[in-house]
Short mmCIF file of C-alpha atoms in Angstrom, two decimals:
data_model
loop_
_atom_site.label_atom_id
_atom_site.label_comp_id
_atom_site.label_asym_id
_atom_site.label_seq_id
_atom_site.Cartn_x
_atom_site.Cartn_y
_atom_site.Cartn_z
CA UNK A 20 12.57 7.95 18.47
CA UNK A 21 16.25 8.42 16.00
CA UNK A 22 17.45 11.81 15.72
CA UNK A 23 18.62 11.85 12.12
CA UNK A 24 21.62 14.25 11.43
CA UNK A 25 23.80 14.17 8.68
CA UNK A 26 24.13 16.81 6.31
CA UNK A 27 21.55 17.93 4.73
CA UNK A 28 19.75 14.68 6.25
CA UNK A 29 18.93 16.91 9.68
CA UNK A 30 15.58 16.19 11.24
CA UNK A 31 13.39 18.83 13.46
CA UNK A 32 14.63 16.84 16.71
CA UNK A 33 18.09 18.00 16.09
CA UNK A 34 18.15 21.49 15.34
CA UNK A 35 19.34 23.91 17.86
CA UNK A 36 18.53 26.79 19.92
CA UNK A 37 17.40 29.49 18.25
CA UNK A 38 18.26 27.96 14.97
CA UNK A 39 15.05 28.37 13.11
CA UNK A 40 14.15 31.88 14.72
CA UNK A 41 17.64 33.02 13.59
CA UNK A 42 16.85 31.56 9.56
CA UNK A 43 13.59 33.04 10.11
CA UNK A 44 14.99 37.20 11.16
CA UNK A 45 16.50 36.17 7.68
CA UNK A 46 13.03 35.13 5.72
CA UNK A 47 11.94 38.25 6.80
CA UNK A 48 14.37 40.46 5.59
CA UNK A 49 12.99 39.41 2.44
CA UNK A 50 10.55 42.22 1.34
CA UNK A 51 9.88 42.05 -2.46
CA UNK A 52 9.35 38.60 -2.82
CA UNK A 53 7.07 36.59 0.46
CA UNK A 54 4.01 36.02 -0.81
CA UNK A 55 0.73 36.92 1.23
CA UNK A 56 -1.71 34.57 0.31
CA UNK A 57 0.02 31.71 -0.84
CA UNK A 58 1.04 29.04 1.19
CA UNK A 59 4.73 29.36 2.10
CA UNK A 60 7.31 27.98 4.45
CA UNK A 61 8.71 30.24 7.39
CA UNK A 62 11.84 29.06 6.77
CA UNK A 63 13.55 26.83 4.34
CA UNK A 64 11.69 24.96 1.40
CA UNK A 65 8.76 23.85 -0.04
CA UNK A 66 7.89 21.61 -2.63
CA UNK A 67 5.19 19.03 -3.42
CA UNK A 68 2.06 19.28 -1.84
CA UNK A 69 0.65 15.95 0.35
CA UNK A 70 -1.55 13.61 1.79
CA UNK A 71 -4.47 16.09 0.71
CA UNK A 72 -7.90 15.57 2.46
CA UNK A 73 -11.20 16.70 3.37
CA UNK A 74 -12.51 15.32 6.72
CA UNK A 75 -15.83 16.49 6.34
CA UNK A 76 -15.09 19.39 8.11
CA UNK A 77 -11.49 20.58 7.67
CA UNK A 78 -9.11 20.62 4.28
CA UNK A 79 -6.02 18.81 5.40
CA UNK A 80 -2.48 20.51 3.28
CA UNK A 81 0.69 18.78 3.50
CA UNK A 82 3.44 20.09 1.79
CA UNK A 83 7.07 18.64 1.29
CA UNK A 84 9.55 21.06 3.77
CA UNK A 85 12.88 21.06 4.62
CA UNK A 86 13.27 23.22 7.26
CA UNK A 87 17.07 24.35 7.11
CA UNK A 88 17.91 26.13 4.29
CA UNK A 89 16.48 26.76 -0.10
CA UNK A 90 18.08 23.12 -0.80
CA UNK A 91 16.27 19.65 -0.82
CA UNK A 92 17.49 18.20 2.16
CA UNK A 93 16.07 16.12 4.88
CA UNK A 94 12.01 16.38 4.04
CA UNK A 95 9.01 17.00 6.25
CA UNK A 96 5.78 17.19 6.16
CA UNK A 97 4.42 20.26 6.74
CA UNK A 98 0.60 20.09 8.02
CA UNK A 99 -2.11 23.00 7.29
CA UNK A 100 -5.51 22.89 8.49
CA UNK A 101 -8.52 25.10 7.16
CA UNK A 102 -12.29 25.30 6.61
CA UNK A 103 -12.32 28.33 3.75
CA UNK A 104 -8.63 28.77 2.51
CA UNK A 105 -7.99 31.62 4.06
CA UNK A 106 -7.43 30.93 8.23
CA UNK A 107 -5.20 28.26 8.26
CA UNK A 108 -4.41 26.36 11.81
CA UNK A 109 -1.36 24.41 11.79
CA UNK A 110 -1.49 20.62 12.92
CA UNK A 111 1.06 17.89 13.83
CA UNK A 112 4.44 17.52 11.51
CA UNK A 113 5.75 14.65 10.02
CA UNK A 114 9.18 14.15 11.37
CA UNK A 115 11.52 11.80 9.93
CA UNK A 116 12.87 10.25 12.97
CA UNK A 117 12.08 6.35 12.35
CA UNK A 118 14.88 3.94 10.32
CA UNK A 119 11.95 3.43 7.90
CA UNK A 120 12.46 7.04 6.59
CA UNK A 121 16.22 7.37 7.36
CA UNK A 122 16.60 10.29 4.78
CA UNK A 123 13.26 12.23 4.47
CA UNK A 124 9.69 11.68 4.15
CA UNK A 125 8.68 11.58 0.69
CA UNK A 126 5.45 12.53 -1.66
CA UNK A 127 2.48 10.79 -0.93
CA UNK A 128 -1.69 11.55 -0.37
CA UNK A 129 -4.42 10.43 2.17
CA UNK A 130 -7.62 8.78 3.02
CA UNK A 131 -10.06 9.00 5.55
CA UNK A 132 -10.08 5.31 6.62
CA UNK A 133 -12.55 4.64 10.09
CA UNK A 134 -12.59 8.44 11.34
CA UNK A 135 -8.91 8.52 11.42
CA UNK A 136 -6.65 10.33 8.41
CA UNK A 137 -4.08 7.72 7.10
CA UNK A 138 -1.79 9.43 4.87
CA UNK A 139 0.78 7.23 2.59
CA UNK A 140 4.11 8.52 1.79
CA UNK A 141 7.69 7.02 1.14
CA UNK A 142 10.26 6.81 3.46
CA UNK A 143 13.80 7.73 1.98
CA UNK A 144 16.14 5.33 3.54
CA UNK A 145 19.67 4.97 2.42
CA UNK A 146 21.51 1.39 2.57
CA UNK A 147 24.85 1.69 4.72
CA UNK A 148 27.56 -0.70 2.98
CA UNK A 149 27.17 0.96 -0.20
CA UNK A 150 24.48 4.05 0.48
CA UNK A 151 22.20 2.93 -2.35
CA UNK A 152 18.16 4.35 -2.25
CA UNK A 153 15.82 1.79 -0.75
CA UNK A 154 12.49 3.31 -0.90
CA UNK A 155 9.98 1.94 1.81
CA UNK A 156 5.78 2.94 1.32
CA UNK A 157 4.63 3.94 4.91
CA UNK A 158 1.78 5.02 6.31
CA UNK A 159 0.86 8.00 9.48
CA UNK A 160 -2.35 7.67 10.64
CA UNK A 161 -3.42 11.49 12.06
CA UNK A 162 -6.74 12.24 14.28
CA UNK A 163 -9.00 14.89 12.41
CA UNK A 164 -7.35 16.94 15.13
CA UNK A 165 -4.46 16.85 13.77
CA UNK A 166 -2.70 14.88 15.93
CA UNK A 167 -0.09 11.95 14.67
CA UNK A 168 -1.05 8.74 16.19
CA UNK A 169 1.85 6.22 14.55
CA UNK A 170 3.51 5.60 12.28
CA UNK A 171 4.82 1.89 10.35
CA UNK A 172 6.14 0.60 6.95
CA UNK A 173 3.92 -1.09 5.18
CA UNK A 174 6.21 -2.10 1.70
CA UNK A 175 10.43 -2.25 2.64
CA UNK A 176 11.69 -2.44 -0.88
CA UNK A 177 11.03 -2.06 -4.54
CA UNK A 178 9.39 -4.81 -6.42
CA UNK A 179 10.94 -6.55 -8.47
CA UNK A 180 11.71 -5.57 -12.31
CA UNK A 181 11.77 -1.89 -11.30
CA UNK A 182 14.78 0.36 -9.99
CA UNK A 183 14.78 1.96 -6.24
CA UNK A 184 13.30 4.69 -8.10
CA UNK A 185 9.62 3.83 -6.68
CA UNK A 186 7.62 6.64 -4.66
CA UNK A 187 4.41 8.81 -4.34
CA UNK A 188 1.60 6.82 -3.09
CA UNK A 189 -1.85 8.34 -3.63
CA UNK A 190 -4.14 5.94 -1.75
CA UNK A 191 -8.16 5.93 -2.68
CA UNK A 192 -10.99 3.67 -2.02
CA UNK A 193 -12.55 1.04 -4.40
CA UNK A 194 -16.24 0.89 -4.63
CA UNK A 195 -15.90 -2.04 -2.83
CA UNK A 196 -14.27 -0.68 0.55
CA UNK A 197 -10.66 -1.63 -0.35
CA UNK A 198 -7.50 0.40 -0.13
CA UNK A 199 -5.54 1.14 -3.22
CA UNK A 200 -3.47 3.34 -3.51
CA UNK A 201 -1.22 3.78 -7.26
CA UNK A 202 2.64 4.36 -6.73
CA UNK A 203 5.14 6.19 -9.33
CA UNK A 204 7.34 4.06 -10.54
CA UNK A 205 10.97 3.22 -13.48
CA UNK A 206 11.46 0.01 -15.25
CA UNK A 207 14.66 -1.93 -14.50
CA UNK A 208 15.10 -0.34 -18.36
CA UNK A 209 14.98 2.73 -16.67
CA UNK A 210 11.30 4.16 -18.40
CA UNK A 211 8.75 5.15 -16.59
CA UNK A 212 5.58 3.77 -15.49
CA UNK A 213 2.99 3.73 -12.58
CA UNK A 214 2.31 0.49 -10.07
CA UNK A 215 -1.34 -0.06 -8.81
CA UNK A 216 -1.30 -2.05 -5.51
CA UNK A 217 -4.01 -3.19 -3.29
CA UNK A 218 -5.07 -3.89 0.98
CA UNK A 219 -8.61 -4.91 1.90
CA UNK A 220 -7.80 -2.88 5.24
CA UNK A 221 -4.90 -1.60 6.81
CA UNK A 222 -3.71 -4.81 8.04
CA UNK A 223 -3.08 -6.54 4.92
CA UNK A 224 -0.01 -6.50 3.30
CA UNK A 225 -0.39 -4.60 0.19
CA UNK A 226 -0.59 -6.69 -2.94
CA UNK A 227 0.75 -5.73 -6.42
CA UNK A 228 -1.97 -5.80 -9.38
CA UNK A 229 -0.33 -4.30 -12.33
CA UNK A 230 1.41 -0.94 -13.85
CA UNK A 231 -1.08 1.29 -14.49
CA UNK A 232 -1.39 1.52 -18.94
CA UNK A 233 -1.94 4.86 -19.78
CA UNK A 234 -3.13 4.60 -23.81
CA UNK A 235 -2.13 7.06 -26.24
CA UNK A 236 0.50 8.52 -24.39
CA UNK A 237 4.22 9.17 -26.00
CA UNK A 238 6.82 7.82 -23.07
CA UNK A 239 9.59 8.18 -25.18
CA UNK A 240 12.40 9.27 -23.27
CA UNK A 241 10.29 9.49 -19.91
CA UNK A 242 12.42 7.81 -17.13
CA UNK A 243 10.59 8.14 -14.23
CA UNK A 244 6.47 8.71 -13.70
CA UNK A 245 6.29 11.41 -10.19
CA UNK A 246 2.87 12.07 -8.08
CA UNK A 247 0.58 10.07 -9.79
CA UNK A 248 -3.06 10.49 -8.75
CA UNK A 249 -5.82 8.67 -10.25
CA UNK A 250 -9.51 10.02 -9.39
CA UNK A 251 -12.92 10.38 -10.83
CA UNK A 252 -14.31 13.74 -12.23
CA UNK A 253 -17.85 14.78 -13.84
CA UNK A 254 -18.25 11.60 -15.43
CA UNK A 255 -14.68 10.89 -16.19
CA UNK A 256 -11.65 9.22 -14.93
CA UNK A 257 -8.47 11.10 -14.54
CA UNK A 258 -5.23 10.54 -14.33
CA UNK A 259 -3.00 13.13 -13.24
CA UNK A 260 1.36 13.02 -13.09
CA UNK A 261 4.62 14.30 -13.81
CA UNK A 262 6.90 12.31 -16.87
CA UNK A 263 10.14 13.44 -15.52
CA UNK A 264 12.52 13.31 -19.20
CA UNK A 265 9.65 14.12 -21.78
CA UNK A 266 11.45 16.12 -24.49
CA UNK A 267 10.78 19.54 -24.19
CA UNK A 268 8.89 21.58 -27.16
CA UNK A 269 8.02 24.55 -28.44
CA UNK A 270 4.82 25.56 -27.19
CA UNK A 271 4.29 22.75 -24.94
CA UNK A 272 5.96 20.69 -22.34
CA UNK A 273 8.60 23.86 -22.45
CA UNK A 274 10.08 23.06 -18.92
CA UNK A 275 12.67 20.67 -17.44
CA UNK A 276 9.37 18.84 -16.09
CA UNK A 277 6.36 18.37 -16.95
CA UNK A 278 2.56 18.20 -15.09
CA UNK A 279 -0.16 16.02 -17.13
CA UNK A 280 -3.20 14.45 -17.35
CA UNK A 281 -5.42 11.93 -19.22
CA UNK A 282 -9.06 12.41 -19.25
CA UNK A 283 -10.94 9.12 -20.11
CA UNK A 284 -11.47 6.11 -18.99
CA UNK A 285 -10.30 3.45 -16.75
CA UNK A 286 -10.83 -0.30 -17.86
CA UNK A 287 -9.64 -2.77 -15.30
CA UNK A 288 -6.00 -1.28 -15.38
CA UNK A 289 -5.12 -0.14 -18.71
CA UNK A 290 -6.46 3.89 -19.11
CA UNK A 291 -8.15 4.51 -22.57
CA UNK A 292 -7.46 8.13 -22.60
CA UNK A 293 -9.45 10.78 -24.68
CA UNK A 294 -7.50 13.65 -24.21
CA UNK A 295 -4.06 14.50 -23.04
CA UNK A 296 -2.55 18.08 -22.29
CA UNK A 297 -0.27 19.73 -19.52
CA UNK A 298 -2.21 21.08 -16.26
CA UNK A 299 0.15 24.55 -16.18
CA UNK A 300 2.06 26.12 -19.41
CA UNK A 301 3.79 28.29 -16.96
CA UNK A 302 7.73 28.53 -15.88
CA UNK A 303 6.96 27.25 -12.12
CA UNK A 304 4.40 24.32 -11.96
CA UNK A 305 4.82 20.09 -10.90
CA UNK A 306 3.66 17.49 -8.74
CA UNK A 307 0.37 18.62 -8.29
CA UNK A 308 -2.25 16.16 -6.10
CA UNK A 309 -6.66 16.71 -5.80
CA UNK A 310 -8.02 16.58 -2.12
CA UNK A 311 -8.99 13.38 -1.67
CA UNK A 312 -12.90 13.31 -0.41
CA UNK A 313 -13.51 16.67 -2.14
CA UNK A 314 -15.23 18.36 -5.44
CA UNK A 315 -11.66 17.62 -6.74
CA UNK A 316 -9.74 20.87 -5.36
CA UNK A 317 -6.31 20.66 -6.19
CA UNK A 318 -2.70 22.47 -5.43
CA UNK A 319 0.67 21.96 -7.06
CA UNK A 320 3.99 23.00 -6.53
CA UNK A 321 5.30 26.32 -7.55
CA UNK A 322 8.53 25.27 -8.54
CA UNK A 323 10.31 22.52 -10.45
CA UNK A 324 13.35 19.77 -9.32
CA UNK A 325 16.64 21.42 -9.35
CA UNK A 326 15.85 25.20 -9.99
CA UNK A 327 17.06 28.39 -7.86
CA UNK A 328 15.63 30.95 -7.35
CA UNK A 329 16.56 34.65 -6.11
CA UNK A 330 14.66 34.18 -2.67
CA UNK A 331 17.46 31.23 -1.98
CA UNK A 332 19.69 34.05 -0.24
CA UNK A 333 16.92 35.05 2.04
CA UNK A 334 16.66 31.30 2.91
CA UNK A 335 13.11 30.50 1.52
CA UNK A 336 12.28 28.64 -1.77
CA UNK A 337 8.95 28.33 -3.50
CA UNK A 338 5.22 27.91 -2.13
CA UNK A 339 2.08 26.23 -2.94
CA UNK A 340 -0.75 27.49 -5.77
CA UNK A 341 -3.62 28.64 -4.62
CA UNK A 342 -6.02 26.02 -4.82
CA UNK A 343 -8.03 25.70 -7.81
CA UNK A 344 -11.40 23.93 -8.43
CA UNK A 345 -11.44 21.38 -11.23
CA UNK A 346 -13.81 20.73 -13.22
CA UNK A 347 -14.94 19.01 -17.37
CA UNK A 348 -15.65 21.25 -20.17
CA UNK A 349 -15.62 19.49 -23.80
CA UNK A 350 -13.32 16.82 -22.44
CA UNK A 351 -11.38 18.46 -21.27
CA UNK A 352 -9.71 20.30 -17.40
CA UNK A 353 -10.71 23.53 -16.25
CA UNK A 354 -9.40 25.56 -13.07
CA UNK A 355 -11.12 27.74 -11.16
CA UNK A 356 -8.76 29.26 -8.49
CA UNK A 357 -10.23 29.81 -4.95
CA UNK A 358 -9.54 33.12 -3.64
CA UNK A 359 -10.77 35.60 -0.82
CA UNK A 360 -11.47 39.30 -3.01
CA UNK A 361 -11.82 42.69 -1.64
CA UNK A 362 -14.47 45.00 -3.87
CA UNK A 363 -13.65 45.06 -7.31
CA UNK A 364 -13.14 47.76 -9.02
CA UNK A 365 -13.69 48.73 -13.38
CA UNK A 366 -11.04 50.31 -14.46
CA UNK A 367 -9.70 51.24 -17.69
CA UNK A 368 -6.19 50.46 -18.37
CA UNK A 369 -4.38 52.99 -20.58
CA UNK A 370 -1.12 53.48 -22.33
CA UNK A 371 0.63 53.36 -18.80
CA UNK A 372 -1.94 53.13 -15.99
CA UNK A 373 -1.25 52.93 -11.93
CA UNK A 374 -2.80 50.34 -9.73
CA UNK A 375 -2.54 50.77 -5.98
CA UNK A 376 -1.56 46.83 -4.78
CA UNK A 377 -0.79 45.52 -8.39
CA UNK A 378 1.38 42.96 -6.71
CA UNK A 379 -0.85 41.76 -4.94
CA UNK A 380 -3.90 41.99 -6.83
CA UNK A 381 -6.39 40.24 -8.78
CA UNK A 382 -7.29 41.50 -12.86
CA UNK A 383 -9.59 40.55 -14.76
CA UNK A 384 -8.94 41.78 -18.12
CA UNK A 385 -11.63 42.02 -21.24
CA UNK A 386 -8.77 40.27 -24.34
CA UNK A 387 -11.78 40.40 -26.95
CA UNK A 388 -9.64 38.34 -29.41
CA UNK A 389 -7.86 41.08 -30.10
CA UNK A 390 -3.57 41.54 -30.17
CA UNK A 391 -2.56 42.48 -26.96
CA UNK A 392 0.77 43.16 -24.99
CA UNK A 393 1.19 44.35 -21.36
CA UNK A 394 3.83 45.02 -19.66
CA UNK A 395 3.63 44.76 -15.42
CA UNK A 396 5.68 46.54 -13.07
CA UNK A 397 8.67 48.45 -13.80
CA UNK A 398 11.78 49.84 -11.74
CA UNK A 399 15.06 51.98 -12.14
CA UNK A 400 17.11 48.51 -13.77
CA UNK A 401 14.19 48.47 -16.12
CA UNK A 402 12.59 45.14 -15.25
CA UNK A 403 9.18 44.25 -16.41
CA UNK A 404 6.54 41.26 -17.16
CA UNK A 405 5.27 40.92 -20.40
CA UNK A 406 1.96 39.31 -21.69
CA UNK A 407 1.18 39.18 -25.41
CA UNK A 408 -1.51 37.57 -27.40
CA UNK A 409 -1.08 37.62 -30.96
CA UNK A 410 -1.81 34.62 -33.76
CA UNK A 411 -3.32 32.42 -30.98
CA UNK A 412 -0.80 32.20 -29.56
CA UNK A 413 -0.70 34.11 -25.53
CA UNK A 414 3.30 34.48 -24.33
CA UNK A 415 5.02 35.00 -20.96
CA UNK A 416 7.94 36.89 -21.34
CA UNK A 417 10.24 37.29 -17.95
CA UNK A 418 13.58 37.65 -19.74
CA UNK A 419 13.47 41.84 -18.39
CA UNK A 420 13.45 40.65 -14.63
CA UNK A 421 16.05 38.96 -12.10
CA UNK A 422 16.97 35.55 -12.59
CA UNK A 423 19.05 32.74 -12.10
CA UNK A 424 21.38 31.04 -14.01
CA UNK A 425 19.39 27.52 -13.44
CA UNK A 426 16.08 29.75 -14.38
CA UNK A 427 17.46 31.56 -17.85
CA UNK A 428 19.36 27.69 -18.74
CA UNK A 429 15.61 26.83 -19.29
CA UNK A 430 14.44 30.00 -21.38
CA UNK A 431 12.93 33.46 -21.03
CA UNK A 432 9.37 32.89 -22.62
CA UNK A 433 6.47 30.74 -22.35
CA UNK A 434 3.55 29.62 -25.19
CA UNK A 435 0.29 28.90 -25.00
CA UNK A 436 -1.57 28.35 -28.06
CA UNK A 437 -5.51 29.14 -27.68
CA UNK A 438 -7.74 29.36 -30.70
CA UNK A 439 -9.83 32.43 -29.14
CA UNK A 440 -9.13 34.61 -26.18
CA UNK A 441 -11.67 36.59 -24.67
CA UNK A 442 -10.48 37.20 -20.76
CA UNK A 443 -7.47 36.68 -18.90
CA UNK A 444 -7.63 36.68 -15.10
CA UNK A 445 -4.36 37.35 -13.44
CA UNK A 446 -3.37 36.97 -9.74
CA UNK A 447 -0.27 38.58 -8.95
CA UNK A 448 0.89 37.90 -5.16
CA UNK A 449 5.06 39.33 -4.88
CA UNK A 450 7.02 36.98 -6.90
CA UNK A 451 4.42 34.78 -8.28
CA UNK A 452 2.18 35.06 -11.19
CA UNK A 453 -0.82 32.48 -11.44
CA UNK A 454 -2.60 33.66 -15.28
CA UNK A 455 -6.46 31.64 -16.09
CA UNK A 456 -7.20 32.75 -20.15
CA UNK A 457 -11.15 31.86 -20.80
CA UNK A 458 -11.58 31.56 -17.21
CA UNK A 459 -8.99 28.44 -16.96
CA UNK A 460 -9.12 26.41 -19.97
CA UNK A 461 -5.48 27.11 -20.21
CA UNK A 462 -3.55 28.28 -16.96
CA UNK A 463 0.15 29.47 -16.79
CA UNK A 464 1.91 29.51 -13.36
CA UNK A 465 5.35 31.12 -12.73
CA UNK A 466 7.62 33.27 -10.42
CA UNK A 467 8.93 36.29 -11.14
CA UNK A 468 11.05 38.49 -9.67
CA UNK A 469 11.33 42.63 -10.06
CA UNK A 470 12.83 44.20 -6.39
CA UNK A 471 11.66 48.31 -5.52
CA UNK A 472 9.02 48.08 -8.14
CA UNK A 473 6.46 50.13 -8.76
CA UNK A 474 2.59 49.11 -9.16
CA UNK A 475 1.89 50.10 -12.78
CA UNK A 476 0.55 48.58 -16.29
CA UNK A 477 1.44 49.62 -19.44
CA UNK A 478 -1.18 48.46 -22.26
CA UNK A 479 -0.64 48.83 -26.42
CA UNK A 480 -4.37 49.33 -26.60
CA UNK A 481 -6.85 50.77 -24.29
CA UNK A 482 -8.68 47.75 -22.08
CA UNK A 483 -12.02 47.38 -19.70
CA UNK A 484 -10.22 45.46 -16.87
CA UNK A 485 -11.42 44.70 -13.26
CA UNK A 486 -9.41 44.82 -10.09
CA UNK A 487 -9.09 44.08 -6.60
CA UNK A 488 -6.56 43.09 -4.01
CA UNK A 489 -6.60 39.27 -2.86
CA UNK A 490 -6.96 39.07 0.90
CA UNK A 491 -4.33 38.08 2.76
CA UNK A 492 -3.83 34.23 3.93
CA UNK A 493 -3.60 33.61 7.84
CA UNK A 494 -1.84 30.98 9.54
CA UNK A 495 -2.43 30.46 13.06
#
């Protein structure tokens, strides 16, 4: 075992006595923004969901984690297990302590193989002579109780023709019983793609089969594909990935980086797409991954690379989305949240309406495809969060809430075109909102920051709604 401790590349093995407890006290001083029913870090920074797997009893949820602060330092894998997405136990962590992961355990997925959980992940390393990145693709084997049994490297360099940006293996088992994994990559000409590898079993050397070609995707300006995920859903093939560098547009691809899906048919190693679209139109959504062996439940990172948030000063950053059940309707992905609700109450929202515990509540609002403006929350600074629907466009405006300079750099309004809006399902959790249009036909996930808020909503017209408190999760 190696104990790495080099600036921000510091593993948990190098923590000093009471170091995390001290950071935890800073996190606990955040009385406004820390969520109640989203998985979030006890200290430090969360990002990509990883190694998502159902073992027949428990769902295993790993997530990227830097324990020591709100920055992208040495990546560990936090590990949660749950039967019901309400009560979570902690499994053994993936801590970088081998030379093939000297600068962190980057993203990847997992399969169930011979009764064991096999997590595939990228080991980030740096060559001492010139500090160049050398990616290693590794496996970590856990038993279903969450205990780490072993880990080892299976590929120790990037393949010929590609840069050092080769990462995020997502494995699956073929109909013939072989192991394949799809891997995000960057070609030497600095364009993004994905690679497909195959293994007969865990003792086999992975073989590069080919690139995954996605027909009809405009790859212009895209320099990297991250977090690829290839699976079947509703009789179709789906490919989910996070292309970096795609140009921003007014009503789609509005962030600096994006999460995208293609639905169609995989023929050999060519993906014939019938529909391509963003998965989420909000400010803060990236690196989604589906749960292997499940009926395709998905988590995403409520965040984006290179962003700062007002909660950074409390030494915590980001969270995971609620779990979302995916389905196909009319050839497009529909996302439905999994949440445990208290009793639903029918209300009529008037011009200015108070709702107890609005900041941890679920609201279902009947829009009836009529123009609407909603202002949620208020405080003595005049801050509010605004939602608007008119002219077939739903908009989320956080310009009147606290933002960092980097948040403002990428704009303060997000738009989503939708031909007809009947219902809004809104989940608030203190500093995050997940909005589902027409039962998940379109989704917007965003952070927002309004301190010392009043739990009220102002509506441009009377509305029929149902309201319920969302039951907090517990992590034991």
